[in-house]
Structures are given as C-alpha cells and as structure tokens.
C-alpha cells in the first residue's frame, strides 16, 4: 500500500478516476464528457445535458424524447411526502427540508437492486423529476399555501418556475433558468460530489447518496455561498462602499463570498456565462443596482487578490440571475441542488461500476496508554 502524507482538505489528492467532467483551473476550462460548457450553455437543454452526464453520451432525438417523457411523468410527489413536509417548521431552511425529503424517498423505494439497470434508471428519473417539485412544494407550504401541481405541458425549467408562482414563465426567463441548471449540473470532485461518492461506496441507496450530498452542498464554503453573496451585496449597498467593505474583510482575514476556488486560479467560466445571462435579463426586465456593485467588487477584488488567483466563482453572479427571476434568496442553494443531482447521480453510477469502499487513513496525533480517571477524581 502506498502511504501518502496528510493533506488538509485532500488538496491535490485524486479520490477517483472519472470521465464525467474536467476542469483546467489555469485556463478556465470546464468540459462535460469532453464538451465545453460554453457550447452546452448555448446549444443544449438541462435534460439533454443530464442525459449526457449520466449516460455518457448525447442522446439521439428518440432517446431524448423518451427520457424527457419519463421525467415529465414522474414529477408528482407522494401525498405522504407532502404531508411530512407540511410538518416541517416554516422558518427552517429549504436545504434542510430538501435533504429530509430526498432521504424520505428511500422509505418508499427501499428495494436496493444496484445491479439492475431498470432500478438505476428509475432512481435517476425519480430524483431528477421530484426534487424540483419538493423544492417548490416546501416554498409554498411554508407560506401557508397548497403546493402547485406540476404541469405536464411545460418543460423541466418552465414547470419549476410555474410551480413556484403558479404563473407560466416568460420564455426568455425559462430558457435562462435552464442554462443556469446546465452550468450547475456537474463539477468534478467538489465537496458534495465527494460526499455522494463516499456514501455510494457503501452500496446504500441513491436517495441516501443524494441526501448526504445535499447536506454537504448547503455550507457557505460550497453551494451555500450563492445566498451569502446577495446578502453581502445588500449589506454593501452602494458602489462607494465596495472598497471600504473589501478592505475591512481583508484586514479581518474574512473570506469574500463568491470568490476563490480550489481549482480555478482565473475567473470561473460559469461566472462569465452567468454574468452574460444577468445582462440578458436586465435588457428585458430592467437593471439591478446590485449588479453594478458586483461588477465593482470584481474589479477591486482582482486589484487586491488577483495575484493569489482569487476571482469570481459560479456562486458570485448566479444569485443576481435568480433574484431577477423573482426567486427568493434562500432557494438559491436548493436550485443548485436541483441541477447538481445530475452530477451526483453520474458519479453514483460511475462509483458503482468500479466500487471500492472509501476508507482513508488518518494521522493519529492523540495520546496513548492513558489510565482511566475515576469520575470523582477529575
Ligand atoms: C460551488 C462552489 O463551491 S464555489 C466556492 C464557493 N465558496 C465561496 O465562494 C466561499 C469563499 N471562498 C472560499 O472560502 C475559498 O476560496 C474556497 C473554499 C472556495 C476554496 O478554498 P481553498 O482552496 O481551501 O483555499 P484557501 O481557503 O486555503 O485559500 C487560499 C488563500 O486564498 C485566500 N482566499 C481564498 N478565498 C478567498 C476569499 N473568498 N476571500 C478572501 N481570501 C480568499 C485565503 O485567505 C488564503 O490566503 P493565504 O494563503 O494568504 O492564507
Ligand atoms: O469544484 C468545486 O470545488 C466547487 C464548485 O465549483 C462546484 O461544485 O461547482
């Protein structure tokens, strides 16, 4: 056995062999199954990209039609899941609601038949189809309203936006939302995907795999940063306040949300695309003062931290797009999860194909041979 030195955060350690996606962090390149993210964002749809990531190649038109049909017809959630969600505290975070609801699916589909392609396909379809419905249902129920039934005549993204507002979305808004899902679908061995693979490696069910990954995605150093970015822009409040705010952060050694990345040392290519999507929305629906603050932040952060390779990541501009689409701030990370379930499922399948349980080692730095002290002597 090769013994490696301890590496905090496992930086630079390969945890798997994977053919799902690839990042070149120096050049700012992201590819899904070899296809550049820019090309997918321009030409693909979220479900087509999901098919590509999970099944390994672009679908034929027949395969895509069938996949879309299956997902469309599995969107409804069981009334018992809805009733369970009704009991969640309305002040609870939607990511916690989503984690609990994804795990609860495992109660209904407990048969674990990991060698059966039909079981795998069913789980993929069910998770892709029901996660948006669960996110929208919790959003309405926490406001005291009944969930909106999914509409079979609407495509994946339009239906999600419809379930949030009971209004058919503007076609540009729906397309931009779909592109956001493409951009967030997969990203190599990030923390939540690693979590998914570790969970998968125990041969548990896919609902537990997704629930563990949702829990990992929610933290502010990972997907949860998109929510914090909007709060930060609100706190900054004006372009004039950007420099003093950032100087104060740097002096306190506080992390600036939406900046920095373990792999990218240049601007995240997804941030560039999201910035462009935000501008498209502003051109149609009016501008947003927080966008100008964000652009000034990017400029000042580059001036101060560019030498360390700290640039906007995917979480920096996504919130501005979602806010313009009328989406509440605490749904930003659940929306990230709606997209990323694709990557988690692709990694689940890949892990199962060549599984070995994850069981790393540790460097023990505690004591040895300590005598037990009786409680009254402590
Ligand atoms: C979908 C995603 O998960 S994208 C990432 C979303 N997360 C965020 O936006 C939170 C803010 N960013 C960060 O906390 C980090 O950049 C992470 C977590 C993304 C990456 O972390 P790591 O690779 O472990 O980098 P680490 O935290 O060691 O930082 C390296 C150096 O850059 C600095 N740095 C990194 N990110 C930032 C930041 N956002 N603001 C200020 N300084 C930063 C660190 O202070 C450190 O400086 P030092 O070497 O002088 O001590
Ligand atoms: O790769 C990472 O560490 C984080 C990230 O950008 C993502 O998960 O999309």
PDB file of N, CA and C and ligand atoms in Angstrom, residues 220-222 225 254-262 305 308 310 313-315 336, ligand 1:
ATOM      1  N   UNK A 220     -21.675  27.341   3.516  1.00  0.00           N
ATOM      2  CA  UNK A 220     -21.291  28.595   2.855  1.00  0.00           C
ATOM      3  C   UNK A 220     -19.972  28.542   2.101  1.00  0.00           C
ATOM      4  N   UNK A 221     -19.128  27.552   2.341  1.00  0.00           N
ATOM      5  CA  UNK A 221     -17.897  27.462   1.547  1.00  0.00           C
ATOM      6  C   UNK A 221     -18.147  26.759   0.208  1.00  0.00           C
ATOM      7  N   UNK A 222     -19.349  26.182   0.056  1.00  0.00           N
ATOM      8  CA  UNK A 222     -19.671  25.436  -1.177  1.00  0.00           C
ATOM      9  C   UNK A 222     -20.899  26.102  -1.801  1.00  0.00           C
ATOM     10  N   UNK A 225     -22.751  29.527  -0.736  1.00  0.00           N
ATOM     11  CA  UNK A 225     -22.177  30.868  -0.926  1.00  0.00           C
ATOM     12  C   UNK A 225     -23.078  31.746  -1.796  1.00  0.00           C
ATOM     13  N   UNK A 254     -11.347  37.929   6.565  1.00  0.00           N
ATOM     14  CA  UNK A 254     -12.633  37.255   6.314  1.00  0.00           C
ATOM     15  C   UNK A 254     -12.697  36.875   4.840  1.00  0.00           C
ATOM     16  N   UNK A 255     -13.316  35.745   4.561  1.00  0.00           N
ATOM     17  CA  UNK A 255     -13.484  35.306   3.171  1.00  0.00           C
ATOM     18  C   UNK A 255     -14.538  36.156   2.477  1.00  0.00           C
ATOM     19  N   UNK A 256     -14.289  36.504   1.232  1.00  0.00           N
ATOM     20  CA  UNK A 256     -15.267  37.258   0.446  1.00  0.00           C
ATOM     21  C   UNK A 256     -16.085  36.227  -0.331  1.00  0.00           C
ATOM     22  N   UNK A 257     -17.372  36.210  -0.058  1.00  0.00           N
ATOM     23  CA  UNK A 257     -18.227  35.159  -0.615  1.00  0.00           C
ATOM     24  C   UNK A 257     -18.346  35.284  -2.141  1.00  0.00           C
ATOM     25  N   UNK A 258     -18.316  34.108  -2.803  1.00  0.00           N
ATOM     26  CA  UNK A 258     -18.428  34.117  -4.267  1.00  0.00           C
ATOM     27  C   UNK A 258     -17.094  34.308  -4.971  1.00  0.00           C
ATOM     28  N   UNK A 259     -16.010  34.351  -4.182  1.00  0.00           N
ATOM     29  CA  UNK A 259     -14.666  34.494  -4.777  1.00  0.00           C
ATOM     30  C   UNK A 259     -13.783  33.347  -4.305  1.00  0.00           C
ATOM     31  N   UNK A 260     -12.841  32.997  -5.160  1.00  0.00           N
ATOM     32  CA  UNK A 260     -11.861  31.972  -4.796  1.00  0.00           C
ATOM     33  C   UNK A 260     -12.355  30.586  -5.163  1.00  0.00           C
ATOM     34  N   UNK A 261     -11.418  29.714  -5.413  1.00  0.00           N
ATOM     35  CA  UNK A 261     -11.771  28.335  -5.792  1.00  0.00           C
ATOM     36  C   UNK A 261     -10.550  27.458  -5.599  1.00  0.00           C
ATOM     37  N   UNK A 262     -10.786  26.223  -5.169  1.00  0.00           N
ATOM     38  CA  UNK A 262      -9.663  25.290  -5.011  1.00  0.00           C
ATOM     39  C   UNK A 262      -8.978  25.030  -6.353  1.00  0.00           C
ATOM     40  N   UNK A 305      -6.569  40.889  -4.826  1.00  0.00           N
ATOM     41  CA  UNK A 305      -6.298  39.454  -4.625  1.00  0.00           C
ATOM     42  C   UNK A 305      -6.011  38.682  -5.907  1.00  0.00           C
ATOM     43  N   UNK A 308      -3.234  36.287  -6.018  1.00  0.00           N
ATOM     44  CA  UNK A 308      -3.402  34.972  -5.365  1.00  0.00           C
ATOM     45  C   UNK A 308      -4.316  34.060  -6.180  1.00  0.00           C
ATOM     46  N   UNK A 310      -7.479  34.801  -7.038  1.00  0.00           N
ATOM     47  CA  UNK A 310      -8.844  34.837  -6.489  1.00  0.00           C
ATOM     48  C   UNK A 310      -9.739  35.698  -7.370  1.00  0.00           C
ATOM     49  N   UNK A 313     -16.301  33.003  -8.565  1.00  0.00           N
ATOM     50  CA  UNK A 313     -16.649  31.609  -8.857  1.00  0.00           C
ATOM     51  C   UNK A 313     -18.129  31.554  -9.272  1.00  0.00           C
ATOM     52  N   UNK A 314     -18.631  30.340  -9.480  1.00  0.00           N
ATOM     53  CA  UNK A 314     -20.001  30.163 -10.006  1.00  0.00           C
ATOM     54  C   UNK A 314     -21.049  30.814  -9.110  1.00  0.00           C
ATOM     55  N   UNK A 315     -20.761  30.906  -7.808  1.00  0.00           N
ATOM     56  CA  UNK A 315     -21.764  31.435  -6.877  1.00  0.00           C
ATOM     57  C   UNK A 315     -21.858  32.955  -6.893  1.00  0.00           C
ATOM     58  N   UNK A 336     -29.426  25.089  -6.903  1.00  0.00           N
ATOM     59  CA  UNK A 336     -28.123  24.484  -7.219  1.00  0.00           C
ATOM     60  C   UNK A 336     -28.259  22.950  -7.082  1.00  0.00           C
TER      61      UNK A 336
HETATM   62  C1  LIG B   1     -19.862  25.939  -5.883  1.00  0.00           C
HETATM   63  C2  LIG B   1     -18.656  26.245  -5.036  1.00  0.00           C
HETATM   64  O1  LIG B   1     -18.404  25.542  -4.094  1.00  0.00           O
HETATM   65  S1  LIG B   1     -17.682  27.533  -5.488  1.00  0.00           S
HETATM   66  C3  LIG B   1     -16.969  28.107  -3.960  1.00  0.00           C
HETATM   67  C4  LIG B   1     -17.997  28.825  -3.138  1.00  0.00           C
HETATM   68  N1  LIG B   1     -17.439  29.312  -1.907  1.00  0.00           N
HETATM   69  C5  LIG B   1     -17.167  30.619  -1.681  1.00  0.00           C
HETATM   70  O2  LIG B   1     -17.380  31.491  -2.519  1.00  0.00           O
HETATM   71  C6  LIG B   1     -16.652  30.955  -0.320  1.00  0.00           C
HETATM   72  C7  LIG B   1     -15.428  31.852  -0.388  1.00  0.00           C
HETATM   73  N2  LIG B   1     -14.298  31.125  -0.919  1.00  0.00           N
HETATM   74  C8  LIG B   1     -13.554  30.287  -0.134  1.00  0.00           C
HETATM   75  O3  LIG B   1     -13.801  30.126   1.066  1.00  0.00           O
HETATM   76  C9  LIG B   1     -12.401  29.526  -0.771  1.00  0.00           C
HETATM   77  O4  LIG B   1     -11.899  30.232  -1.875  1.00  0.00           O
HETATM   78  C10 LIG B   1     -12.809  28.090  -1.192  1.00  0.00           C
HETATM   79  C11 LIG B   1     -13.474  27.346  -0.041  1.00  0.00           C
HETATM   80  C12 LIG B   1     -13.787  28.134  -2.352  1.00  0.00           C
HETATM   81  C13 LIG B   1     -11.557  27.331  -1.631  1.00  0.00           C
HETATM   82  O5  LIG B   1     -10.794  27.137  -0.522  1.00  0.00           O
HETATM   83  P1  LIG B   1      -9.256  26.646  -0.522  1.00  0.00           P
HETATM   84  O6  LIG B   1      -8.895  26.067  -1.797  1.00  0.00           O
HETATM   85  O7  LIG B   1      -9.120  25.780   0.707  1.00  0.00           O
HETATM   86  O8  LIG B   1      -8.454  27.975  -0.360  1.00  0.00           O
HETATM   87  P2  LIG B   1      -7.965  28.617   1.000  1.00  0.00           P
HETATM   88  O9  LIG B   1      -9.131  28.890   1.886  1.00  0.00           O
HETATM   89  O10 LIG B   1      -6.859  27.760   1.539  1.00  0.00           O
HETATM   90  O11 LIG B   1      -7.389  29.984   0.468  1.00  0.00           O
HETATM   91  C14 LIG B   1      -6.109  30.141  -0.138  1.00  0.00           C
HETATM   92  C15 LIG B   1      -5.679  31.590   0.053  1.00  0.00           C
HETATM   93  O12 LIG B   1      -6.589  32.434  -0.642  1.00  0.00           O
HETATM   94  C16 LIG B   1      -7.340  33.250   0.252  1.00  0.00           C
HETATM   95  N3  LIG B   1      -8.738  33.206  -0.144  1.00  0.00           N
HETATM   96  C17 LIG B   1      -9.390  32.182  -0.742  1.00  0.00           C
HETATM   97  N4  LIG B   1     -10.648  32.525  -0.967  1.00  0.00           N
HETATM   98  C18 LIG B   1     -10.809  33.771  -0.525  1.00  0.00           C
HETATM   99  C19 LIG B   1     -11.912  34.641  -0.493  1.00  0.00           C
HETATM  100  N5  LIG B   1     -13.099  34.279  -0.969  1.00  0.00           N
HETATM  101  N6  LIG B   1     -11.739  35.857   0.064  1.00  0.00           N
HETATM  102  C20 LIG B   1     -10.546  36.238   0.550  1.00  0.00           C
HETATM  103  N7  LIG B   1      -9.458  35.430   0.533  1.00  0.00           N
HETATM  104  C21 LIG B   1      -9.591  34.222  -0.001  1.00  0.00           C
HETATM  105  C22 LIG B   1      -7.152  32.618   1.621  1.00  0.00           C
HETATM  106  O13 LIG B   1      -7.281  33.556   2.657  1.00  0.00           O
HETATM  107  C23 LIG B   1      -5.746  32.058   1.509  1.00  0.00           C
HETATM  108  O14 LIG B   1      -4.846  33.110   1.628  1.00  0.00           O
HETATM  109  P3  LIG B   1      -3.415  32.870   2.367  1.00  0.00           P
HETATM  110  O15 LIG B   1      -2.713  31.856   1.505  1.00  0.00           O
HETATM  111  O16 LIG B   1      -2.799  34.213   2.327  1.00  0.00           O
HETATM  112  O17 LIG B   1      -3.738  32.369   3.732  1.00  0.00           O
END
